């Protein structure tokens, strides 16, 4: 087994050369909260109009400069519906011209025209992502709270394909669609996407606790995704599903693809998944505030959009100062501070549980992931003593 350097707190930390305490791997920027949809799970509780305190154009350009200076992380424009931001393509062009890796996640509405897609391609956006939360209109439209959204999304996807732009499909898995995952995977395959981006529901914003899968259902979905990834012609990535990494490592060990007890983030993704259409995979797992940071439409900085604890505002401080010095973010970046079984779990540096889900369910972002069935041996021993 490879000898890894020790974490300062005495735990094996296999990625000490990559320091998320200084720079994030990915920055999610909610350029506007305006959106025409009414999705049942909406993190942002999106509104129909832009907020008057939304970052203006000059503030936005300064933010892009600040983000670039943090070792040029991946930048994702989101919302609300980012297409409702009038200067969106000017901001995207500015970032791309600096050499940044930029993608966007617009809502499938009438705002998304073929002309705007062509403009995005001309600007040089790395990828375009659409949300599709079910293989049928009945499931997707119910989830998105808008009749006709399913057919409109498929129409926009065809526009995108005619322009030969890379397509990513985002899907939130919940009780609304877990029964239809096989059909959903078949649709994703048919649409010839480069990545299927899976989000496990976090009960925040409009997302409700009773729509979350049970711990066992989470485990079942993760094992299913592991098997699907062996044969699919698209890459699979998960968000708010940190324990998926633990499941994949365990499955690989069972199949003797890796040495039992070897815990590396690289073991949790396929060898060919490090880069997809110019957008690189993180070389180690990210978590809320740990390699991942979120900026709201008004400039508030949070560990993620699903962990809505403001830790500063880019109108008042540079992003790098907030990211590096926030007490909350420093705590989130130290898995040895995690409570309960997460705090003693041997997978805590590659998994760590969803900090946002822990916060949403318990009110404490350091508590154990509430939807993980795994019980570390050390935790069992502690309970017996």
JSON list of N, CA and C in Angstrom, two decimals, residues 194-261:
[
{"chain": "A", "resi": 194, "resn": "UNK", "atom": "N", "xyz": [-22.62, 14.22, -22.64]},
{"chain": "A", "resi": 194, "resn": "UNK", "atom": "CA", "xyz": [-21.25, 13.94, -22.19]},
{"chain": "A", "resi": 194, "resn": "UNK", "atom": "C", "xyz": [-21.22, 13.62, -20.70]},
{"chain": "A", "resi": 195, "resn": "UNK", "atom": "N", "xyz": [-22.19, 14.19, -19.95]},
{"chain": "A", "resi": 195, "resn": "UNK", "atom": "CA", "xyz": [-22.22, 13.92, -18.52]},
{"chain": "A", "resi": 195, "resn": "UNK", "atom": "C", "xyz": [-23.64, 13.92, -17.99]},
{"chain": "A", "resi": 196, "resn": "UNK", "atom": "N", "xyz": [-23.92, 12.97, -17.11]},
{"chain": "A", "resi": 196, "resn": "UNK", "atom": "CA", "xyz": [-25.17, 12.96, -16.34]},
{"chain": "A", "resi": 196, "resn": "UNK", "atom": "C", "xyz": [-24.79, 13.38, -14.92]},
{"chain": "A", "resi": 197, "resn": "UNK", "atom": "N", "xyz": [-25.29, 14.53, -14.54]},
{"chain": "A", "resi": 197, "resn": "UNK", "atom": "CA", "xyz": [-24.94, 15.14, -13.26]},
{"chain": "A", "resi": 197, "resn": "UNK", "atom": "C", "xyz": [-26.07, 14.87, -12.28]},
{"chain": "A", "resi": 198, "resn": "UNK", "atom": "N", "xyz": [-25.82, 14.01, -11.31]},
{"chain": "A", "resi": 198, "resn": "UNK", "atom": "CA", "xyz": [-26.84, 13.57, -10.36]},
{"chain": "A", "resi": 198, "resn": "UNK", "atom": "C", "xyz": [-26.77, 14.40, -9.07]},
{"chain": "A", "resi": 199, "resn": "UNK", "atom": "N", "xyz": [-27.90, 14.96, -8.69]},
{"chain": "A", "resi": 199, "resn": "UNK", "atom": "CA", "xyz": [-28.01, 15.67, -7.42]},
{"chain": "A", "resi": 199, "resn": "UNK", "atom": "C", "xyz": [-28.92, 14.87, -6.49]},
{"chain": "A", "resi": 200, "resn": "UNK", "atom": "N", "xyz": [-28.44, 14.57, -5.31]},
{"chain": "A", "resi": 200, "resn": "UNK", "atom": "CA", "xyz": [-29.30, 13.94, -4.32]},
{"chain": "A", "resi": 200, "resn": "UNK", "atom": "C", "xyz": [-29.96, 15.06, -3.51]},
{"chain": "A", "resi": 201, "resn": "UNK", "atom": "N", "xyz": [-31.26, 15.01, -3.42]},
{"chain": "A", "resi": 201, "resn": "UNK", "atom": "CA", "xyz": [-32.03, 16.12, -2.84]},
{"chain": "A", "resi": 201, "resn": "UNK", "atom": "C", "xyz": [-31.56, 16.48, -1.43]},
{"chain": "A", "resi": 202, "resn": "UNK", "atom": "N", "xyz": [-31.40, 17.78, -1.21]},
{"chain": "A", "resi": 202, "resn": "UNK", "atom": "CA", "xyz": [-31.13, 18.34, 0.11]},
{"chain": "A", "resi": 202, "resn": "UNK", "atom": "C", "xyz": [-32.36, 19.14, 0.52]},
{"chain": "A", "resi": 203, "resn": "UNK", "atom": "N", "xyz": [-32.93, 18.89, 1.69]},
{"chain": "A", "resi": 203, "resn": "UNK", "atom": "CA", "xyz": [-34.17, 19.56, 2.07]},
{"chain": "A", "resi": 203, "resn": "UNK", "atom": "C", "xyz": [-33.95, 21.01, 2.52]},
{"chain": "A", "resi": 204, "resn": "UNK", "atom": "N", "xyz": [-33.66, 21.88, 1.53]},
{"chain": "A", "resi": 204, "resn": "UNK", "atom": "CA", "xyz": [-33.52, 23.30, 1.81]},
{"chain": "A", "resi": 204, "resn": "UNK", "atom": "C", "xyz": [-34.24, 24.07, 0.73]},
{"chain": "A", "resi": 205, "resn": "UNK", "atom": "N", "xyz": [-34.54, 25.36, 0.96]},
{"chain": "A", "resi": 205, "resn": "UNK", "atom": "CA", "xyz": [-35.34, 26.10, -0.01]},
{"chain": "A", "resi": 205, "resn": "UNK", "atom": "C", "xyz": [-36.72, 25.47, -0.10]},
{"chain": "A", "resi": 206, "resn": "UNK", "atom": "N", "xyz": [-37.14, 25.10, -1.33]},
{"chain": "A", "resi": 206, "resn": "UNK", "atom": "CA", "xyz": [-38.43, 24.43, -1.49]},
{"chain": "A", "resi": 206, "resn": "UNK", "atom": "C", "xyz": [-38.32, 22.92, -1.36]},
{"chain": "A", "resi": 207, "resn": "UNK", "atom": "N", "xyz": [-37.08, 22.40, -1.27]},
{"chain": "A", "resi": 207, "resn": "UNK", "atom": "CA", "xyz": [-36.89, 20.96, -1.12]},
{"chain": "A", "resi": 207, "resn": "UNK", "atom": "C", "xyz": [-37.38, 20.48, 0.23]},
{"chain": "A", "resi": 208, "resn": "UNK", "atom": "N", "xyz": [-38.19, 19.43, 0.26]},
{"chain": "A", "resi": 208, "resn": "UNK", "atom": "CA", "xyz": [-38.80, 18.96, 1.49]},
{"chain": "A", "resi": 208, "resn": "UNK", "atom": "C", "xyz": [-38.19, 17.65, 1.96]},
{"chain": "A", "resi": 209, "resn": "UNK", "atom": "N", "xyz": [-38.13, 17.48, 3.28]},
{"chain": "A", "resi": 209, "resn": "UNK", "atom": "CA", "xyz": [-37.52, 16.29, 3.87]},
{"chain": "A", "resi": 209, "resn": "UNK", "atom": "C", "xyz": [-38.22, 15.01, 3.43]},
{"chain": "A", "resi": 210, "resn": "UNK", "atom": "N", "xyz": [-39.53, 15.04, 3.31]},
{"chain": "A", "resi": 210, "resn": "UNK", "atom": "CA", "xyz": [-40.26, 13.82, 2.94]},
{"chain": "A", "resi": 210, "resn": "UNK", "atom": "C", "xyz": [-40.05, 13.44, 1.47]},
{"chain": "A", "resi": 211, "resn": "UNK", "atom": "N", "xyz": [-39.40, 14.30, 0.69]},
{"chain": "A", "resi": 211, "resn": "UNK", "atom": "CA", "xyz": [-39.08, 13.97, -0.70]},
{"chain": "A", "resi": 211, "resn": "UNK", "atom": "C", "xyz": [-37.69, 13.34, -0.83]},
{"chain": "A", "resi": 212, "resn": "UNK", "atom": "N", "xyz": [-36.94, 13.32, 0.27]},
{"chain": "A", "resi": 212, "resn": "UNK", "atom": "CA", "xyz": [-35.60, 12.72, 0.25]},
{"chain": "A", "resi": 212, "resn": "UNK", "atom": "C", "xyz": [-35.71, 11.20, 0.28]},
{"chain": "A", "resi": 213, "resn": "UNK", "atom": "N", "xyz": [-34.75, 10.54, -0.34]},
{"chain": "A", "resi": 213, "resn": "UNK", "atom": "CA", "xyz": [-34.69, 9.09, -0.27]},
{"chain": "A", "resi": 213, "resn": "UNK", "atom": "C", "xyz": [-34.29, 8.65, 1.13]},
{"chain": "A", "resi": 214, "resn": "UNK", "atom": "N", "xyz": [-34.61, 7.42, 1.48]},
{"chain": "A", "resi": 214, "resn": "UNK", "atom": "CA", "xyz": [-34.15, 6.87, 2.75]},
{"chain": "A", "resi": 214, "resn": "UNK", "atom": "C", "xyz": [-32.66, 6.56, 2.65]},
{"chain": "A", "resi": 215, "resn": "UNK", "atom": "N", "xyz": [-31.97, 6.35, 3.79]},
{"chain": "A", "resi": 215, "resn": "UNK", "atom": "CA", "xyz": [-30.56, 5.96, 3.72]},
{"chain": "A", "resi": 215, "resn": "UNK", "atom": "C", "xyz": [-30.32, 4.73, 2.85]},
{"chain": "A", "resi": 216, "resn": "UNK", "atom": "N", "xyz": [-31.17, 3.72, 2.97]},
{"chain": "A", "resi": 216, "resn": "UNK", "atom": "CA", "xyz": [-30.99, 2.51, 2.16]},
{"chain": "A", "resi": 216, "resn": "UNK", "atom": "C", "xyz": [-31.22, 2.80, 0.68]},
{"chain": "A", "resi": 217, "resn": "UNK", "atom": "N", "xyz": [-32.17, 3.65, 0.38]},
{"chain": "A", "resi": 217, "resn": "UNK", "atom": "CA", "xyz": [-32.41, 4.01, -1.02]},
{"chain": "A", "resi": 217, "resn": "UNK", "atom": "C", "xyz": [-31.21, 4.77, -1.60]},
{"chain": "A", "resi": 218, "resn": "UNK", "atom": "N", "xyz": [-30.60, 5.63, -0.79]},
{"chain": "A", "resi": 218, "resn": "UNK", "atom": "CA", "xyz": [-29.37, 6.29, -1.24]},
{"chain": "A", "resi": 218, "resn": "UNK", "atom": "C", "xyz": [-28.32, 5.25, -1.61]},
{"chain": "A", "resi": 219, "resn": "UNK", "atom": "N", "xyz": [-28.14, 4.28, -0.74]},
{"chain": "A", "resi": 219, "resn": "UNK", "atom": "CA", "xyz": [-27.14, 3.24, -0.97]},
{"chain": "A", "resi": 219, "resn": "UNK", "atom": "C", "xyz": [-27.45, 2.46, -2.24]},
{"chain": "A", "resi": 220, "resn": "UNK", "atom": "N", "xyz": [-28.72, 2.13, -2.43]},
{"chain": "A", "resi": 220, "resn": "UNK", "atom": "CA", "xyz": [-29.13, 1.38, -3.62]},
{"chain": "A", "resi": 220, "resn": "UNK", "atom": "C", "xyz": [-28.86, 2.17, -4.90]},
{"chain": "A", "resi": 221, "resn": "UNK", "atom": "N", "xyz": [-29.16, 3.47, -4.87]},
{"chain": "A", "resi": 221, "resn": "UNK", "atom": "CA", "xyz": [-28.92, 4.32, -6.04]},
{"chain": "A", "resi": 221, "resn": "UNK", "atom": "C", "xyz": [-27.43, 4.40, -6.34]},
{"chain": "A", "resi": 222, "resn": "UNK", "atom": "N", "xyz": [-26.61, 4.53, -5.31]},
{"chain": "A", "resi": 222, "resn": "UNK", "atom": "CA", "xyz": [-25.17, 4.63, -5.53]},
{"chain": "A", "resi": 222, "resn": "UNK", "atom": "C", "xyz": [-24.60, 3.35, -6.15]},
{"chain": "A", "resi": 223, "resn": "UNK", "atom": "N", "xyz": [-25.08, 2.19, -5.69]},
{"chain": "A", "resi": 223, "resn": "UNK", "atom": "CA", "xyz": [-24.62, 0.93, -6.27]},
{"chain": "A", "resi": 223, "resn": "UNK", "atom": "C", "xyz": [-25.09, 0.80, -7.71]},
{"chain": "A", "resi": 224, "resn": "UNK", "atom": "N", "xyz": [-26.31, 1.26, -7.96]},
{"chain": "A", "resi": 224, "resn": "UNK", "atom": "CA", "xyz": [-26.85, 1.22, -9.33]},
{"chain": "A", "resi": 224, "resn": "UNK", "atom": "C", "xyz": [-26.03, 2.12, -10.25]},
{"chain": "A", "resi": 225, "resn": "UNK", "atom": "N", "xyz": [-25.67, 3.31, -9.77]},
{"chain": "A", "resi": 225, "resn": "UNK", "atom": "CA", "xyz": [-24.86, 4.23, -10.56]},
{"chain": "A", "resi": 225, "resn": "UNK", "atom": "C", "xyz": [-23.48, 3.65, -10.85]},
{"chain": "A", "resi": 226, "resn": "UNK", "atom": "N", "xyz": [-22.93, 2.93, -9.87]},
{"chain": "A", "resi": 226, "resn": "UNK", "atom": "CA", "xyz": [-21.63, 2.30, -10.05]},
{"chain": "A", "resi": 226, "resn": "UNK", "atom": "C", "xyz": [-21.68, 1.30, -11.21]},
{"chain": "A", "resi": 227, "resn": "UNK", "atom": "N", "xyz": [-22.72, 0.49, -11.24]},
{"chain": "A", "resi": 227, "resn": "UNK", "atom": "CA", "xyz": [-22.86, -0.49, -12.31]},
{"chain": "A", "resi": 227, "resn": "UNK", "atom": "C", "xyz": [-23.15, 0.19, -13.65]},
{"chain": "A", "resi": 228, "resn": "UNK", "atom": "N", "xyz": [-23.98, 1.22, -13.61]},
{"chain": "A", "resi": 228, "resn": "UNK", "atom": "CA", "xyz": [-24.32, 1.94, -14.84]},
{"chain": "A", "resi": 228, "resn": "UNK", "atom": "C", "xyz": [-23.07, 2.56, -15.46]},
{"chain": "A", "resi": 229, "resn": "UNK", "atom": "N", "xyz": [-22.20, 3.08, -14.63]},
{"chain": "A", "resi": 229, "resn": "UNK", "atom": "CA", "xyz": [-21.01, 3.76, -15.12]},
{"chain": "A", "resi": 229, "resn": "UNK", "atom": "C", "xyz": [-20.07, 2.83, -15.90]},
{"chain": "A", "resi": 230, "resn": "UNK", "atom": "N", "xyz": [-20.22, 1.51, -15.68]},
{"chain": "A", "resi": 230, "resn": "UNK", "atom": "CA", "xyz": [-19.37, 0.55, -16.39]},
{"chain": "A", "resi": 230, "resn": "UNK", "atom": "C", "xyz": [-19.73, 0.45, -17.87]},
{"chain": "A", "resi": 231, "resn": "UNK", "atom": "N", "xyz": [-20.98, 0.73, -18.21]},
{"chain": "A", "resi": 231, "resn": "UNK", "atom": "CA", "xyz": [-21.43, 0.50, -19.59]},
{"chain": "A", "resi": 231, "resn": "UNK", "atom": "C", "xyz": [-21.96, 1.75, -20.28]},
{"chain": "A", "resi": 232, "resn": "UNK", "atom": "N", "xyz": [-22.20, 2.82, -19.56]},
{"chain": "A", "resi": 232, "resn": "UNK", "atom": "CA", "xyz": [-22.80, 4.01, -20.17]},
{"chain": "A", "resi": 232, "resn": "UNK", "atom": "C", "xyz": [-21.81, 4.71, -21.09]},
{"chain": "A", "resi": 233, "resn": "UNK", "atom": "N", "xyz": [-22.34, 5.40, -22.09]},
{"chain": "A", "resi": 233, "resn": "UNK", "atom": "CA", "xyz": [-21.47, 6.16, -22.98]},
{"chain": "A", "resi": 233, "resn": "UNK", "atom": "C", "xyz": [-21.33, 7.61, -22.54]},
{"chain": "A", "resi": 234, "resn": "UNK", "atom": "N", "xyz": [-21.78, 7.89, -21.31]},
{"chain": "A", "resi": 234, "resn": "UNK", "atom": "CA", "xyz": [-21.64, 9.22, -20.73]},
{"chain": "A", "resi": 234, "resn": "UNK", "atom": "C", "xyz": [-20.97, 9.10, -19.36]},
{"chain": "A", "resi": 235, "resn": "UNK", "atom": "N", "xyz": [-20.37, 10.18, -18.93]},
{"chain": "A", "resi": 235, "resn": "UNK", "atom": "CA", "xyz": [-19.77, 10.22, -17.61]},
{"chain": "A", "resi": 235, "resn": "UNK", "atom": "C", "xyz": [-20.86, 10.48, -16.58]},
{"chain": "A", "resi": 236, "resn": "UNK", "atom": "N", "xyz": [-20.63, 10.06, -15.34]},
{"chain": "A", "resi": 236, "resn": "UNK", "atom": "CA", "xyz": [-21.59, 10.28, -14.26]},
{"chain": "A", "resi": 236, "resn": "UNK", "atom": "C", "xyz": [-20.89, 11.01, -13.12]},
{"chain": "A", "resi": 237, "resn": "UNK", "atom": "N", "xyz": [-21.50, 12.08, -12.65]},
{"chain": "A", "resi": 237, "resn": "UNK", "atom": "CA", "xyz": [-20.96, 12.83, -11.53]},
{"chain": "A", "resi": 237, "resn": "UNK", "atom": "C", "xyz": [-22.08, 13.08, -10.53]},
{"chain": "A", "resi": 238, "resn": "UNK", "atom": "N", "xyz": [-21.75, 13.08, -9.26]},
{"chain": "A", "resi": 238, "resn": "UNK", "atom": "CA", "xyz": [-22.77, 13.28, -8.24]},
{"chain": "A", "resi": 238, "resn": "UNK", "atom": "C", "xyz": [-22.48, 14.52, -7.40]},
{"chain": "A", "resi": 239, "resn": "UNK", "atom": "N", "xyz": [-23.54, 15.14, -6.90]},
{"chain": "A", "resi": 239, "resn": "UNK", "atom": "CA", "xyz": [-23.44, 16.28, -5.99]},
{"chain": "A", "resi": 239, "resn": "UNK", "atom": "C", "xyz": [-24.36, 16.04, -4.81]},
{"chain": "A", "resi": 240, "resn": "UNK", "atom": "N", "xyz": [-23.93, 16.52, -3.63]},
{"chain": "A", "resi": 240, "resn": "UNK", "atom": "CA", "xyz": [-24.65, 16.27, -2.38]},
{"chain": "A", "resi": 240, "resn": "UNK", "atom": "C", "xyz": [-24.83, 14.76, -2.21]},
{"chain": "A", "resi": 241, "resn": "UNK", "atom": "N", "xyz": [-23.82, 14.03, -2.64]},
{"chain": "A", "resi": 241, "resn": "UNK", "atom": "CA", "xyz": [-23.84, 12.56, -2.58]},
{"chain": "A", "resi": 241, "resn": "UNK", "atom": "C", "xyz": [-22.44, 12.07, -2.24]},
{"chain": "A", "resi": 242, "resn": "UNK", "atom": "N", "xyz": [-21.84, 12.71, -1.27]},
{"chain": "A", "resi": 242, "resn": "UNK", "atom": "CA", "xyz": [-20.45, 12.39, -0.95]},
{"chain": "A", "resi": 242, "resn": "UNK", "atom": "C", "xyz": [-20.24, 10.93, -0.62]},
{"chain": "A", "resi": 243, "resn": "UNK", "atom": "N", "xyz": [-21.23, 10.29, 0.00]},
{"chain": "A", "resi": 243, "resn": "UNK", "atom": "CA", "xyz": [-21.06, 8.88, 0.35]},
{"chain": "A", "resi": 243, "resn": "UNK", "atom": "C", "xyz": [-21.11, 7.95, -0.86]},
{"chain": "A", "resi": 244, "resn": "UNK", "atom": "N", "xyz": [-21.44, 8.50, -2.03]},
{"chain": "A", "resi": 244, "resn": "UNK", "atom": "CA", "xyz": [-21.29, 7.74, -3.27]},
{"chain": "A", "resi": 244, "resn": "UNK", "atom": "C", "xyz": [-19.83, 7.34, -3.47]},
{"chain": "A", "resi": 245, "resn": "UNK", "atom": "N", "xyz": [-18.90, 8.22, -3.07]},
{"chain": "A", "resi": 245, "resn": "UNK", "atom": "CA", "xyz": [-17.47, 7.91, -3.21]},
{"chain": "A", "resi": 245, "resn": "UNK", "atom": "C", "xyz": [-17.10, 6.69, -2.36]},
{"chain": "A", "resi": 246, "resn": "UNK", "atom": "N", "xyz": [-17.65, 6.64, -1.17]},
{"chain": "A", "resi": 246, "resn": "UNK", "atom": "CA", "xyz": [-17.38, 5.50, -0.29]},
{"chain": "A", "resi": 246, "resn": "UNK", "atom": "C", "xyz": [-17.93, 4.21, -0.89]},
{"chain": "A", "resi": 247, "resn": "UNK", "atom": "N", "xyz": [-19.13, 4.26, -1.44]},
{"chain": "A", "resi": 247, "resn": "UNK", "atom": "CA", "xyz": [-19.74, 3.08, -2.04]},
{"chain": "A", "resi": 247, "resn": "UNK", "atom": "C", "xyz": [-18.91, 2.58, -3.21]},
{"chain": "A", "resi": 248, "resn": "UNK", "atom": "N", "xyz": [-18.45, 3.50, -4.06]},
{"chain": "A", "resi": 248, "resn": "UNK", "atom": "CA", "xyz": [-17.66, 3.09, -5.23]},
{"chain": "A", "resi": 248, "resn": "UNK", "atom": "C", "xyz": [-16.34, 2.45, -4.81]},
{"chain": "A", "resi": 249, "resn": "UNK", "atom": "N", "xyz": [-15.69, 3.04, -3.82]},
{"chain": "A", "resi": 249, "resn": "UNK", "atom": "CA", "xyz": [-14.44, 2.46, -3.33]},
{"chain": "A", "resi": 249, "resn": "UNK", "atom": "C", "xyz": [-14.68, 1.06, -2.77]},
{"chain": "A", "resi": 250, "resn": "UNK", "atom": "N", "xyz": [-15.75, 0.88, -2.02]},
{"chain": "A", "resi": 250, "resn": "UNK", "atom": "CA", "xyz": [-16.07, -0.43, -1.46]},
{"chain": "A", "resi": 250, "resn": "UNK", "atom": "C", "xyz": [-16.38, -1.44, -2.56]},
{"chain": "A", "resi": 251, "resn": "UNK", "atom": "N", "xyz": [-17.12, -1.02, -3.57]},
{"chain": "A", "resi": 251, "resn": "UNK", "atom": "CA", "xyz": [-17.46, -1.93, -4.67]},
{"chain": "A", "resi": 251, "resn": "UNK", "atom": "C", "xyz": [-16.20, -2.32, -5.44]},
{"chain": "A", "resi": 252, "resn": "UNK", "atom": "N", "xyz": [-15.31, -1.39, -5.67]},
{"chain": "A", "resi": 252, "resn": "UNK", "atom": "CA", "xyz": [-14.07, -1.69, -6.38]},
{"chain": "A", "resi": 252, "resn": "UNK", "atom": "C", "xyz": [-13.20, -2.65, -5.57]},
{"chain": "A", "resi": 253, "resn": "UNK", "atom": "N", "xyz": [-13.20, -2.48, -4.26]},
{"chain": "A", "resi": 253, "resn": "UNK", "atom": "CA", "xyz": [-12.43, -3.39, -3.41]},
{"chain": "A", "resi": 253, "resn": "UNK", "atom": "C", "xyz": [-13.02, -4.80, -3.47]},
{"chain": "A", "resi": 254, "resn": "UNK", "atom": "N", "xyz": [-14.35, -4.91, -3.49]},
{"chain": "A", "resi": 254, "resn": "UNK", "atom": "CA", "xyz": [-15.00, -6.22, -3.58]},
{"chain": "A", "resi": 254, "resn": "UNK", "atom": "C", "xyz": [-14.65, -6.91, -4.89]},
{"chain": "A", "resi": 255, "resn": "UNK", "atom": "N", "xyz": [-14.51, -6.13, -5.95]},
{"chain": "A", "resi": 255, "resn": "UNK", "atom": "CA", "xyz": [-14.17, -6.69, -7.25]},
{"chain": "A", "resi": 255, "resn": "UNK", "atom": "C", "xyz": [-12.66, -6.83, -7.45]},
{"chain": "A", "resi": 256, "resn": "UNK", "atom": "N", "xyz": [-11.91, -6.54, -6.38]},
{"chain": "A", "resi": 256, "resn": "UNK", "atom": "CA", "xyz": [-10.44, -6.64, -6.39]},
{"chain": "A", "resi": 256, "resn": "UNK", "atom": "C", "xyz": [-9.80, -5.74, -7.46]},
{"chain": "A", "resi": 257, "resn": "UNK", "atom": "N", "xyz": [-10.47, -4.63, -7.72]},
{"chain": "A", "resi": 257, "resn": "UNK", "atom": "CA", "xyz": [-9.92, -3.65, -8.65]},
{"chain": "A", "resi": 257, "resn": "UNK", "atom": "C", "xyz": [-8.94, -2.72, -7.94]},
{"chain": "A", "resi": 258, "resn": "UNK", "atom": "N", "xyz": [-9.10, -2.62, -6.64]},
{"chain": "A", "resi": 258, "resn": "UNK", "atom": "CA", "xyz": [-8.16, -1.87, -5.81]},
{"chain": "A", "resi": 258, "resn": "UNK", "atom": "C", "xyz": [-7.88, -2.69, -4.56]},
{"chain": "A", "resi": 259, "resn": "UNK", "atom": "N", "xyz": [-6.81, -2.36, -3.89]},
{"chain": "A", "resi": 259, "resn": "UNK", "atom": "CA", "xyz": [-6.45, -3.07, -2.68]},
{"chain": "A", "resi": 259, "resn": "UNK", "atom": "C", "xyz": [-7.43, -2.75, -1.57]},
{"chain": "A", "resi": 260, "resn": "UNK", "atom": "N", "xyz": [-7.86, -3.74, -0.84]},
{"chain": "A", "resi": 260, "resn": "UNK", "atom": "CA", "xyz": [-8.78, -3.53, 0.27]},
{"chain": "A", "resi": 260, "resn": "UNK", "atom": "C", "xyz": [-8.13, -2.61, 1.30]},
{"chain": "A", "resi": 261, "resn": "UNK", "atom": "N", "xyz": [-8.86, -1.59, 1.69]},
{"chain": "A", "resi": 261, "resn": "UNK", "atom": "CA", "xyz": [-8.34, -0.64, 2.66]},
{"chain": "A", "resi": 261, "resn": "UNK", "atom": "C", "xyz": [-7.68, 0.57, 2.03]}
]
